[in-house]
XYZ file of C-alpha atoms in Angstrom:
656
model
C -115.269 127.042 -113.388
C -118.320 127.226 -111.071
C -116.696 130.330 -109.197
C -116.289 131.898 -112.854
C -119.903 131.521 -113.801
C -121.109 133.301 -110.143
C -118.374 136.251 -110.823
C -120.102 136.444 -114.676
C -123.429 135.969 -113.806
C -123.384 138.814 -111.093
C -120.708 140.867 -112.285
C -118.451 140.603 -109.747
C -114.670 141.441 -110.390
C -113.610 139.090 -107.936
C -114.631 135.811 -106.340
C -112.332 133.462 -104.356
C -112.615 130.497 -102.664
C -110.956 129.460 -98.767
C -110.759 125.753 -97.841
C -110.126 125.051 -94.271
C -107.278 122.950 -93.990
C -106.868 122.824 -90.333
C -108.672 124.488 -87.086
C -107.084 127.632 -87.703
C -106.078 127.589 -91.136
C -107.106 128.579 -94.649
C -105.703 127.966 -98.106
C -106.521 129.887 -100.816
C -108.087 127.594 -103.556
C -109.143 129.697 -106.353
C -109.688 133.212 -107.090
C -111.407 134.794 -110.137
C -110.062 138.419 -111.044
C -109.168 140.744 -114.081
C -105.680 138.989 -114.812
C -104.444 142.055 -115.878
C -105.123 143.656 -112.470
C -103.698 140.294 -110.379
C -100.319 140.498 -112.474
C -100.100 144.378 -112.005
C -100.706 143.450 -108.018
C -98.330 140.606 -108.155
C -95.509 142.549 -110.032
C -95.956 145.602 -107.433
C -95.721 143.285 -104.264
C -93.420 140.361 -106.093
C -96.007 138.239 -103.996
C -98.462 135.525 -105.724
C -101.750 134.377 -104.372
C -101.823 130.379 -105.037
C -101.797 128.030 -102.195
C -101.079 130.606 -99.829
C -102.118 129.698 -96.393
C -103.985 132.205 -93.760
C -104.006 131.646 -90.207
C -107.293 132.785 -88.283
C -107.077 134.964 -85.472
C -109.398 136.910 -83.401
C -110.879 139.910 -84.938
C -110.425 138.855 -88.531
C -113.577 138.767 -90.895
C -112.663 134.984 -91.719
C -112.505 134.111 -87.889
C -115.989 135.592 -87.713
C -117.717 133.681 -90.506
C -115.971 130.396 -89.346
C -117.235 130.845 -85.755
C -120.798 131.986 -86.435
C -120.915 130.022 -89.665
C -122.956 133.088 -91.083
C -122.237 135.600 -93.747
C -120.602 138.831 -93.087
C -120.730 141.868 -95.425
C -118.109 144.553 -95.549
C -117.747 148.082 -96.873
C -114.983 148.616 -94.587
C -111.895 147.793 -96.788
C -109.527 148.122 -93.646
C -111.034 145.433 -91.692
C -111.483 143.423 -94.831
C -107.655 143.741 -95.535
C -106.903 143.119 -91.597
C -108.470 139.499 -92.296
C -105.006 138.957 -94.809
C -102.412 139.655 -92.043
C -102.740 135.985 -90.817
C -101.291 135.322 -94.126
C -98.017 136.937 -93.547
C -96.808 140.468 -94.784
C -96.709 139.752 -98.274
C -100.355 138.820 -98.466
C -101.396 141.721 -96.437
C -99.758 144.178 -98.720
C -101.011 142.284 -102.099
C -104.628 142.560 -101.156
C -105.402 146.047 -100.519
C -103.442 146.775 -104.076
C -105.959 144.529 -105.699
C -108.701 146.102 -103.930
C -107.578 149.743 -104.901
C -106.624 148.787 -108.752
C -110.097 146.791 -108.938
C -112.329 149.609 -107.132
C -113.931 147.428 -104.550
C -116.776 148.827 -102.532
C -118.129 145.688 -101.008
C -117.079 142.152 -100.025
C -119.186 139.741 -98.893
C -117.846 136.457 -97.146
C -120.007 133.586 -96.876
C -119.716 129.998 -95.286
C -119.216 127.024 -97.114
C -121.380 124.648 -94.985
C -122.379 120.857 -95.420
C -124.342 119.241 -92.405
C -123.498 122.229 -90.018
C -119.733 121.574 -90.879
C -117.743 124.696 -92.337
C -115.515 123.661 -95.303
C -114.291 126.832 -96.172
C -115.123 130.732 -97.225
C -116.722 131.873 -100.293
C -116.046 135.353 -100.934
C -117.384 138.220 -103.729
C -115.966 141.719 -104.178
C -118.147 144.317 -106.123
C -117.425 147.938 -107.147
C -121.016 148.577 -107.274
C -124.201 148.996 -104.539
C -125.536 145.549 -103.469
C -128.671 144.528 -104.538
C -131.505 142.220 -102.669
C -130.158 139.054 -104.365
C -126.516 139.615 -103.940
C -126.540 137.650 -100.426
C -129.291 135.134 -101.296
C -127.786 134.259 -104.543
C -124.328 133.611 -102.705
C -125.376 131.623 -100.069
C -127.515 129.493 -102.476
C -124.422 129.075 -104.424
C -122.114 128.495 -101.449
C -124.550 125.720 -100.553
C -124.051 123.920 -103.758
C -120.484 124.557 -103.844
C -120.123 123.120 -100.494
C -121.629 119.580 -101.820
C -119.491 119.627 -104.553
C -116.069 120.499 -102.443
C -117.548 117.946 -99.955
C -118.083 115.231 -102.766
C -114.685 116.165 -104.501
C -113.090 115.760 -100.991
C -114.258 112.275 -100.592
C -113.466 111.142 -104.371
C -109.586 112.847 -103.484
C -109.488 110.480 -99.907
C -111.148 107.065 -101.915
C -108.694 107.864 -104.601
C -105.588 108.429 -102.021
C -107.154 105.738 -100.017
C -107.699 103.265 -103.114
C -104.145 104.243 -103.805
C -102.612 103.604 -100.190
C -104.365 100.309 -100.094
C -102.981 99.224 -103.448
C -99.669 100.279 -102.283
C -100.256 98.664 -99.223
C -101.364 95.274 -100.661
C -98.527 94.982 -103.070
C -95.732 95.768 -100.779
C -97.572 93.872 -98.058
C -94.722 90.287 -96.705
C -98.248 89.010 -96.529
C -99.949 87.085 -99.209
C -103.267 88.841 -99.722
C -105.950 86.938 -101.794
C -109.982 87.009 -102.505
C -111.815 83.763 -102.972
C -115.189 83.699 -104.327
C -116.696 80.354 -105.277
C -113.367 78.641 -104.488
C -111.630 80.562 -106.893
C -109.285 83.149 -106.709
C -110.248 86.436 -107.984
C -107.507 88.424 -106.445
C -104.008 87.507 -105.538
C -101.124 90.360 -104.666
C -97.288 90.052 -105.545
C -96.461 88.635 -102.086
C -99.106 85.720 -102.799
C -97.605 85.037 -106.202
C -94.273 84.617 -104.526
C -95.041 82.333 -102.129
C -96.661 79.799 -104.317
C -94.868 80.461 -107.287
C -97.501 81.031 -109.630
C -97.919 84.360 -111.503
C -100.951 86.285 -111.044
C -102.982 85.397 -114.696
C -101.892 81.967 -113.291
C -103.709 82.447 -109.497
C -106.327 84.099 -110.667
C -109.534 81.634 -111.421
C -107.491 78.901 -110.034
C -109.042 76.825 -106.842
C -107.549 77.263 -103.652
C -107.493 73.344 -103.135
C -104.731 73.341 -105.423
C -102.672 74.985 -103.045
C -103.126 72.824 -100.083
C -100.797 69.537 -99.660
C -102.808 66.608 -99.269
C -101.877 65.779 -95.947
C -103.438 69.344 -94.801
C -106.666 69.263 -96.898
C -108.769 67.498 -94.302
C -107.344 69.841 -91.530
C -108.287 72.958 -93.751
C -111.870 71.367 -94.348
C -112.424 70.502 -90.674
C -111.147 74.140 -89.715
C -113.587 76.105 -92.400
C -116.516 73.855 -90.737
C -115.577 74.342 -87.284
C -115.563 78.011 -87.812
C -118.437 78.160 -90.239
C -121.227 81.215 -89.212
C -118.457 82.975 -87.042
C -118.058 86.794 -87.566
C -114.783 86.785 -86.797
C -111.673 85.750 -88.903
C -111.055 81.847 -89.646
C -107.377 80.987 -88.838
C -105.899 77.913 -90.194
C -102.528 76.147 -90.324
C -101.307 73.923 -93.095
C -99.063 72.663 -95.459
C -99.162 74.811 -98.699
C -98.195 73.048 -102.044
C -96.091 75.373 -104.269
C -95.828 75.313 -108.128
C -92.573 73.894 -107.869
C -93.853 70.842 -105.895
C -92.202 72.103 -102.914
C -94.269 71.993 -99.279
C -94.380 75.055 -97.247
C -95.815 75.572 -93.729
C -98.091 78.552 -94.126
C -100.885 80.316 -91.880
C -103.834 81.764 -93.583
C -106.839 83.811 -91.840
C -109.756 84.999 -93.754
C -112.835 87.063 -93.045
C -116.455 87.209 -95.245
C -116.640 90.149 -97.675
C -119.059 91.062 -100.825
C -117.074 91.408 -103.648
C -118.648 92.602 -106.995
C -122.002 92.281 -104.955
C -121.646 88.699 -104.213
C -120.355 86.674 -101.103
C -116.669 86.125 -101.334
C -113.950 86.145 -98.596
C -110.633 87.933 -98.485
C -107.883 86.283 -96.756
C -104.011 86.613 -95.815
C -101.499 84.077 -96.053
C -98.407 84.031 -94.376
C -95.164 81.586 -95.367
C -94.457 80.548 -91.798
C -91.930 77.649 -92.680
C -88.766 79.522 -91.374
C -90.793 80.445 -88.547
C -92.048 77.003 -88.061
C -88.139 76.130 -88.443
C -87.220 78.346 -85.864
C -89.856 77.682 -83.528
C -88.867 73.977 -83.569
C -85.164 75.014 -83.064
C -86.348 77.077 -80.334
C -88.835 74.102 -78.558
C -85.523 71.896 -79.208
C -83.250 74.707 -77.704
C -85.907 74.705 -74.543
C -86.114 71.332 -74.275
C -82.440 71.191 -73.967
C -82.437 74.528 -71.840
C -84.873 72.530 -69.554
C -83.051 69.365 -69.013
C -79.759 71.105 -68.553
C -81.930 73.259 -65.824
C -83.504 70.425 -64.187
C -80.231 68.251 -64.294
C -78.110 70.744 -63.412
C -76.030 70.829 -59.774
C -77.421 74.374 -58.973
C -80.353 75.767 -58.028
C -81.841 77.839 -60.588
C -84.723 80.270 -59.750
C -86.801 83.397 -60.945
C -88.006 85.856 -58.353
C -90.585 88.457 -59.458
C -91.856 91.005 -56.860
C -90.254 88.878 -54.055
C -92.125 85.800 -54.890
C -90.829 82.537 -56.785
C -91.915 82.131 -60.152
C -89.512 79.383 -61.460
C -87.815 76.772 -59.458
C -85.439 73.553 -60.773
C -85.514 70.258 -58.933
C -81.823 71.043 -57.556
C -83.181 74.213 -55.812
C -85.730 72.138 -54.454
C -83.122 69.321 -52.658
C -81.116 71.908 -51.445
C -84.476 73.647 -49.381
C -86.022 70.410 -48.563
C -89.479 71.872 -49.910
C -91.315 70.488 -53.147
C -92.220 72.548 -56.216
C -95.681 73.167 -55.749
C -94.694 74.196 -52.317
C -91.941 76.826 -53.579
C -93.763 78.144 -56.362
C -95.825 81.614 -55.275
C -94.101 81.755 -51.882
C -91.935 84.441 -50.539
C -88.120 83.817 -51.072
C -87.461 85.145 -47.836
C -88.588 81.772 -46.717
C -85.373 80.238 -47.820
C -82.955 82.631 -45.717
C -82.267 82.042 -42.102
C -82.930 85.006 -39.907
C -79.428 85.789 -38.851
C -78.881 86.434 -42.787
C -81.615 88.527 -43.921
C -79.989 91.941 -42.798
C -77.096 90.620 -44.726
C -79.257 89.958 -47.776
C -81.473 93.352 -47.497
C -77.810 95.369 -46.978
C -76.602 93.919 -49.993
C -79.250 94.302 -52.058
C -79.630 98.153 -51.083
C -75.657 98.103 -52.008
C -76.265 96.920 -55.303
C -79.178 98.583 -56.612
C -79.139 99.964 -59.917
C -76.540 97.859 -60.914
C -76.782 95.889 -64.223
C -74.332 93.271 -63.198
C -75.053 90.132 -61.264
C -75.113 90.642 -57.721
C -73.295 87.716 -55.656
C -74.406 87.081 -52.070
C -73.323 84.461 -49.450
C -75.761 83.629 -46.496
C -77.451 80.869 -43.972
C -80.196 79.055 -46.234
C -83.100 77.811 -44.172
C -84.169 74.268 -44.863
C -87.826 73.157 -44.839
C -86.723 70.974 -41.655
C -85.286 73.888 -40.011
C -81.534 72.948 -40.962
C -79.111 75.411 -41.937
C -76.810 75.374 -45.281
C -74.088 77.387 -46.075
C -75.160 78.865 -49.756
C -74.026 81.446 -52.078
C -76.378 82.969 -54.735
C -75.720 85.206 -57.663
C -78.372 86.553 -60.109
C -78.899 89.098 -62.860
C -82.416 91.350 -63.784
C -84.265 89.843 -66.729
C -88.038 90.016 -67.725
C -90.185 87.316 -67.269
C -93.467 87.524 -68.920
C -93.091 91.037 -70.143
C -92.418 92.218 -66.500
C -88.808 92.957 -64.621
C -87.640 89.960 -62.450
C -84.365 88.420 -61.382
C -82.999 85.131 -62.369
C -80.751 83.603 -60.310
C -78.705 80.448 -59.210
C -78.077 79.257 -55.783
C -75.183 76.592 -54.575
C -74.907 74.879 -51.507
C -71.016 75.253 -50.623
C -72.036 73.685 -46.940
C -69.575 70.982 -47.907
C -66.874 73.139 -49.338
C -67.036 75.729 -46.289
C -66.504 72.708 -44.018
C -63.740 71.769 -46.491
C -62.084 75.018 -46.539
C -62.203 75.266 -42.367
C -60.672 71.704 -42.431
C -57.954 72.775 -45.117
C -57.454 76.340 -43.026
C -57.168 74.204 -39.569
C -54.284 71.931 -41.516
C -52.852 75.079 -42.818
C -52.713 76.396 -39.646
C -51.515 73.162 -38.036
C -48.889 73.193 -40.680
C -47.546 76.605 -40.156
C -47.473 75.966 -36.347
C -45.714 72.559 -37.244
C -43.200 74.523 -39.075
C -42.894 77.214 -36.898
C -42.518 75.041 -34.007
C -40.121 72.750 -35.770
C -36.486 72.587 -34.318
C -35.294 73.285 -38.069
C -34.697 76.514 -40.017
C -37.564 76.224 -42.539
C -37.906 78.750 -45.334
C -39.197 78.595 -48.817
C -38.268 80.585 -51.707
C -39.938 81.066 -55.402
C -38.258 80.563 -58.612
C -36.723 83.979 -58.333
C -34.866 83.495 -55.281
C -37.692 85.854 -53.166
C -38.154 84.540 -49.901
C -42.097 83.833 -49.153
C -41.779 81.944 -45.460
C -39.255 82.257 -42.808
C -39.907 80.459 -39.538
C -39.089 81.097 -36.267
C -36.226 78.791 -36.158
C -34.751 80.359 -38.898
C -34.557 83.937 -37.170
C -32.887 82.269 -34.382
C -30.665 80.006 -36.256
C -29.375 82.548 -39.108
C -29.877 85.592 -36.613
C -32.249 87.585 -39.680
C -35.867 88.557 -38.601
C -38.653 87.578 -40.712
C -39.817 90.913 -41.459
C -36.057 91.626 -43.064
C -36.123 89.010 -45.416
C -39.578 88.112 -46.531
C -40.247 89.571 -49.907
C -36.424 89.819 -50.868
C -34.106 87.970 -52.854
C -32.082 85.413 -50.362
C -28.746 85.767 -52.168
C -29.345 89.677 -51.905
C -29.879 89.352 -48.304
C -27.485 87.049 -47.544
C -24.669 87.352 -50.214
C -22.280 85.120 -48.466
C -24.606 81.992 -49.465
C -23.272 82.555 -52.828
C -19.832 81.742 -51.800
C -20.915 78.418 -50.453
C -22.484 77.484 -53.603
C -26.468 77.518 -52.192
C -27.546 79.360 -55.778
C -26.067 76.275 -58.008
C -27.978 74.403 -55.289
C -31.252 75.607 -55.877
C -30.575 76.407 -59.508
C -30.345 72.568 -60.139
C -33.226 71.836 -57.671
C -35.731 74.380 -59.867
C -34.311 72.890 -63.242
C -34.475 69.298 -62.474
C -37.059 68.729 -59.830
C -34.560 66.843 -57.690
C -33.977 67.068 -53.872
C -30.949 68.239 -52.730
C -29.560 66.678 -49.814
C -26.343 67.370 -47.767
C -25.377 65.638 -43.994
C -23.173 66.337 -41.358
C -20.836 68.796 -43.400
C -18.967 71.458 -41.259
C -19.751 75.155 -41.778
C -17.864 78.433 -40.197
C -20.467 80.911 -39.777
C -19.148 84.302 -41.551
C -21.795 86.639 -40.036
C -24.199 86.985 -36.858
C -23.077 86.800 -33.614
C -21.623 83.592 -34.018
C -19.192 84.789 -36.804
C -16.322 82.328 -36.593
C -17.655 79.537 -34.916
C -17.621 75.915 -36.648
C -20.974 74.464 -36.873
C -22.497 71.252 -38.502
C -25.756 70.714 -40.006
C -27.890 68.830 -42.413
C -29.094 70.596 -45.586
C -32.002 69.461 -47.286
C -33.542 71.443 -50.583
C -36.672 70.078 -51.644
C -38.789 71.256 -54.923
C -42.477 72.446 -54.439
C -45.069 71.888 -57.211
C -48.258 73.432 -57.906
C -50.373 71.802 -60.834
C -47.442 70.020 -62.092
C -45.138 72.661 -62.445
C -42.404 73.537 -60.144
C -43.377 77.068 -58.067
C -40.261 76.859 -55.677
C -38.293 74.911 -53.059
C -38.572 74.433 -49.152
C -35.092 74.071 -47.393
C -34.743 72.617 -44.497
C -31.591 73.225 -41.955
C -30.758 71.097 -38.901
C -28.362 72.301 -36.173
C -26.896 68.357 -35.658
C -23.347 70.510 -34.347
C -24.189 68.830 -30.880
C -25.072 65.299 -32.408
C -21.838 65.471 -34.121
C -19.825 66.252 -31.159
C -21.340 63.414 -29.351
C -20.561 61.067 -31.897
C -17.119 62.271 -31.966
C -16.817 61.469 -28.129
C -18.741 58.204 -29.231
C -15.899 57.337 -31.574
C -13.312 57.876 -29.061
C -15.300 55.578 -26.563
C -15.234 53.086 -29.091
C -11.419 53.199 -29.709
C -10.863 52.742 -25.887
C -13.615 49.759 -26.054
C -11.623 48.277 -28.840
C -8.329 48.597 -26.910
C -10.346 47.042 -23.651
C -11.687 44.387 -25.553
C -7.868 43.082 -26.851
C -6.717 43.340 -23.339
C -9.655 41.023 -22.090
C -9.070 38.524 -25.081
C -5.132 38.259 -24.125
C -6.575 37.855 -20.422
C -9.270 35.131 -21.438
C -6.248 33.404 -23.461
C -4.325 33.005 -20.161
C -7.412 31.978 -18.221
C -8.172 29.046 -20.909
C -4.341 28.290 -20.305
C -4.923 28.198 -16.657
C -7.794 26.228 -16.684
C -6.168 23.647 -18.969
C -3.403 23.317 -16.510
C -5.786 22.732 -13.535
C -7.528 20.508 -15.267
C -4.180 18.532 -15.843
C -3.408 18.864 -12.040
C -6.489 17.751 -10.967
C -6.494 14.710 -13.389
C -3.291 13.688 -11.976
C -3.958 14.680 -8.235
C -7.305 12.622 -8.481
C -5.272 9.799 -10.247
C -2.359 9.856 -7.286
C -5.302 9.960 -4.859
C -7.773 7.503 -6.064
C -5.086 4.700 -6.369
C -4.099 4.435 -2.391
C -7.867 5.340 -1.323
C -9.127 2.448 -3.750
C -6.710 0.226 -2.089
C -7.152 1.627 1.599
C -11.102 1.237 0.897
C -10.579 -2.277 -0.493
C -8.346 -3.647 2.491
C -10.805 -2.208 5.201
C -13.465 -3.589 3.136
C -11.985 -6.919 3.286
C -11.278 -6.980 7.190
C -14.614 -5.784 7.927
C -15.627 -8.764 6.289
C -13.761 -10.940 8.688
C -11.050 -12.408 6.040
C -8.318 -11.439 8.086
C -9.599 -12.590 11.481
C -12.265 -12.106 13.968
C -12.460 -8.608 14.755
C -13.823 -7.393 18.318
C -16.342 -4.763 18.270
C -14.054 -1.523 18.633
C -11.572 -2.876 16.010
C -14.812 -3.249 13.754
C -16.167 0.125 14.566
C -13.050 1.807 14.101
C -12.368 0.347 10.669
C -15.914 1.329 9.064
C -14.852 4.719 10.287
C -12.022 4.245 7.943
C -13.568 2.822 5.185
C -16.281 5.344 5.527
C -13.783 8.604 5.536
C -11.932 7.080 2.503
C -15.281 6.406 0.814
C -16.140 10.315 1.512
C -12.687 11.743 0.352
C -12.896 9.634 -2.930
C -16.173 11.232 -3.246
C -14.850 14.591 -2.530
C -12.118 13.960 -5.399
C -15.022 12.699 -8.117
C -16.997 16.071 -7.177
C -13.925 18.206 -7.646
C -13.301 16.698 -11.389
C -17.317 16.931 -11.759
C -17.264 20.706 -10.920
C -14.278 20.912 -13.263
C -16.097 19.250 -15.844
C -19.409 21.907 -15.155
C -17.150 24.440 -15.421
C -16.055 23.181 -18.906
C -19.728 22.638 -20.204
C -18.812 18.896 -20.148
C -21.331 17.758 -17.721
C -25.061 18.434 -17.666
C -26.438 19.242 -13.616
C -29.358 17.515 -13.524
C -31.826 18.355 -10.305
C -32.801 14.426 -8.249
C -34.676 13.892 -5.388
C -32.404 12.379 -2.284
C -33.147 10.928 1.355
C -32.462 14.189 3.254
C -32.617 12.566 6.902
C -30.125 9.955 5.620
C -27.773 12.662 4.233
C -27.894 14.688 7.769
C -27.043 11.192 9.484
C -24.453 10.748 7.735
C -22.630 14.099 7.876
C -23.435 14.486 11.720
C -21.263 10.501 12.033
C -18.556 12.185 9.759
C -17.862 15.120 12.006
C -18.584 13.004 15.034
C -15.929 10.813 14.373
C -13.417 13.907 13.520
C -14.472 15.516 17.156
C -13.318 12.411 19.036
């Protein structure tokens, strides 16, 4: 209406207002012109002016006004129309038609300035000559119009801001309130939803009514502690809802002026679920911390090559305390000979997102070396890239593996050097191992049978019933044993020969399941032949024993006859000897008359020899008893000198 008033007062056929929307864009905001002229021009061009945007460009009259912040007066309609080219071909076509129909002679462009800031351009067109008051009057009007435009823009901005604020407040997930004198003066929808009260119930209600009794002291101390501070006051408390339920809440407020008086505006957040989550997280963290600290695996976090976290197990493996490890370089735990391996592994696995596995020699604080394995994954730690890893001491496992390897090599050597054919088949009868004796005994090379079906490689074994033997062993898990049975070779260089062997088929179990069978074949041909020879020898010995028994019987009979003979002879001899001994004894005693010295000497010799003969007979009987085992010989002392004298006397008399 103000623009229309200016056009009417100064008799301008056209007045227009362009507002500066952006740095180089004008918006056609208002135009006053004879409606018949405008409709005719719009009908001819098919273009309407309302809301049209004009882009500024160098050389246009609009650009000159904006840049110089000074009016431009033009009687060159061509230059005037060139400015409309920034609005596109339609507006550039419409403007000259309107000017021609209206009969414009002069066009004035005046900047709309407020605090030296260009808000837009006021334009006027006349079909008469200009007077001295046209430009000053338009400048005065432009300055007043700029104030009106700026105020309207501010009102629009304030209204828009209020709408945005109202929308934000009411759609906020945070309870928003204003307190004055401890009473609610404003509360948004979320505040009502959290507390369970309607807005009408909250307005005028005391804030203390929303505080659980156990938290009122906390609230009072919190406000007292932060009294006088310019920043917001943060207080966490137990909130009391309308239905009597208690919710965990966090409020923070700032001092404001409300309706000319001091007040406070605050936000209230329902943190009940967050507290539950925090409690669960805390419990989870405690469990995680407990698991980490009680883990049998060393756990660490590395950031920029520096240890940021280690658990107790890692300290035990490395021999350091936590204080010694934290903040130190991870390389101190790597033996010199393994640093190149680690660097190469990291280089090889760079860019991979999965876990990185490394096996290396770990260096302890005391200088000892440990075999360790580490596997790590990239993580974010305190907002920055890091690596979390596990470290396992495998020293004992490596030793056990070496021992197992040695045992396996020993077992393999034992099997290879065994004087028996040993081979292993799986449940599909596929040969998995074949020792050297098998090669020599069965005449099939290891390379020609391993990985092949036993019965396809040696079909004749089916005829011998070996497939049934293996099936029974694999199904029942019982050992098959057959000793010393005779076979006739049906293949190989020894075909047709008869051999004797012992066969053992033993099931092999893994984790309680039968996975195959081991076959042990012993060649006992020589043993069997030796056994057959021994049996023949035993038969000969048996026959000899029979002959010995017969000879022994005859010997016993001869011995019996000898004993009878000796008894008879001794009886027949001892009787006359006893008479001789007795008679010579009487003669020597002088009972037959006195004897001369020579007679006496001769009788003593007769008596002595008779006694000696009787002793021989008794000794002969004693020897027979000794041989028969009826007398025990006991050694006894005797007078050797006397015995020698008696022997000498005996043989002296015989020589005479």
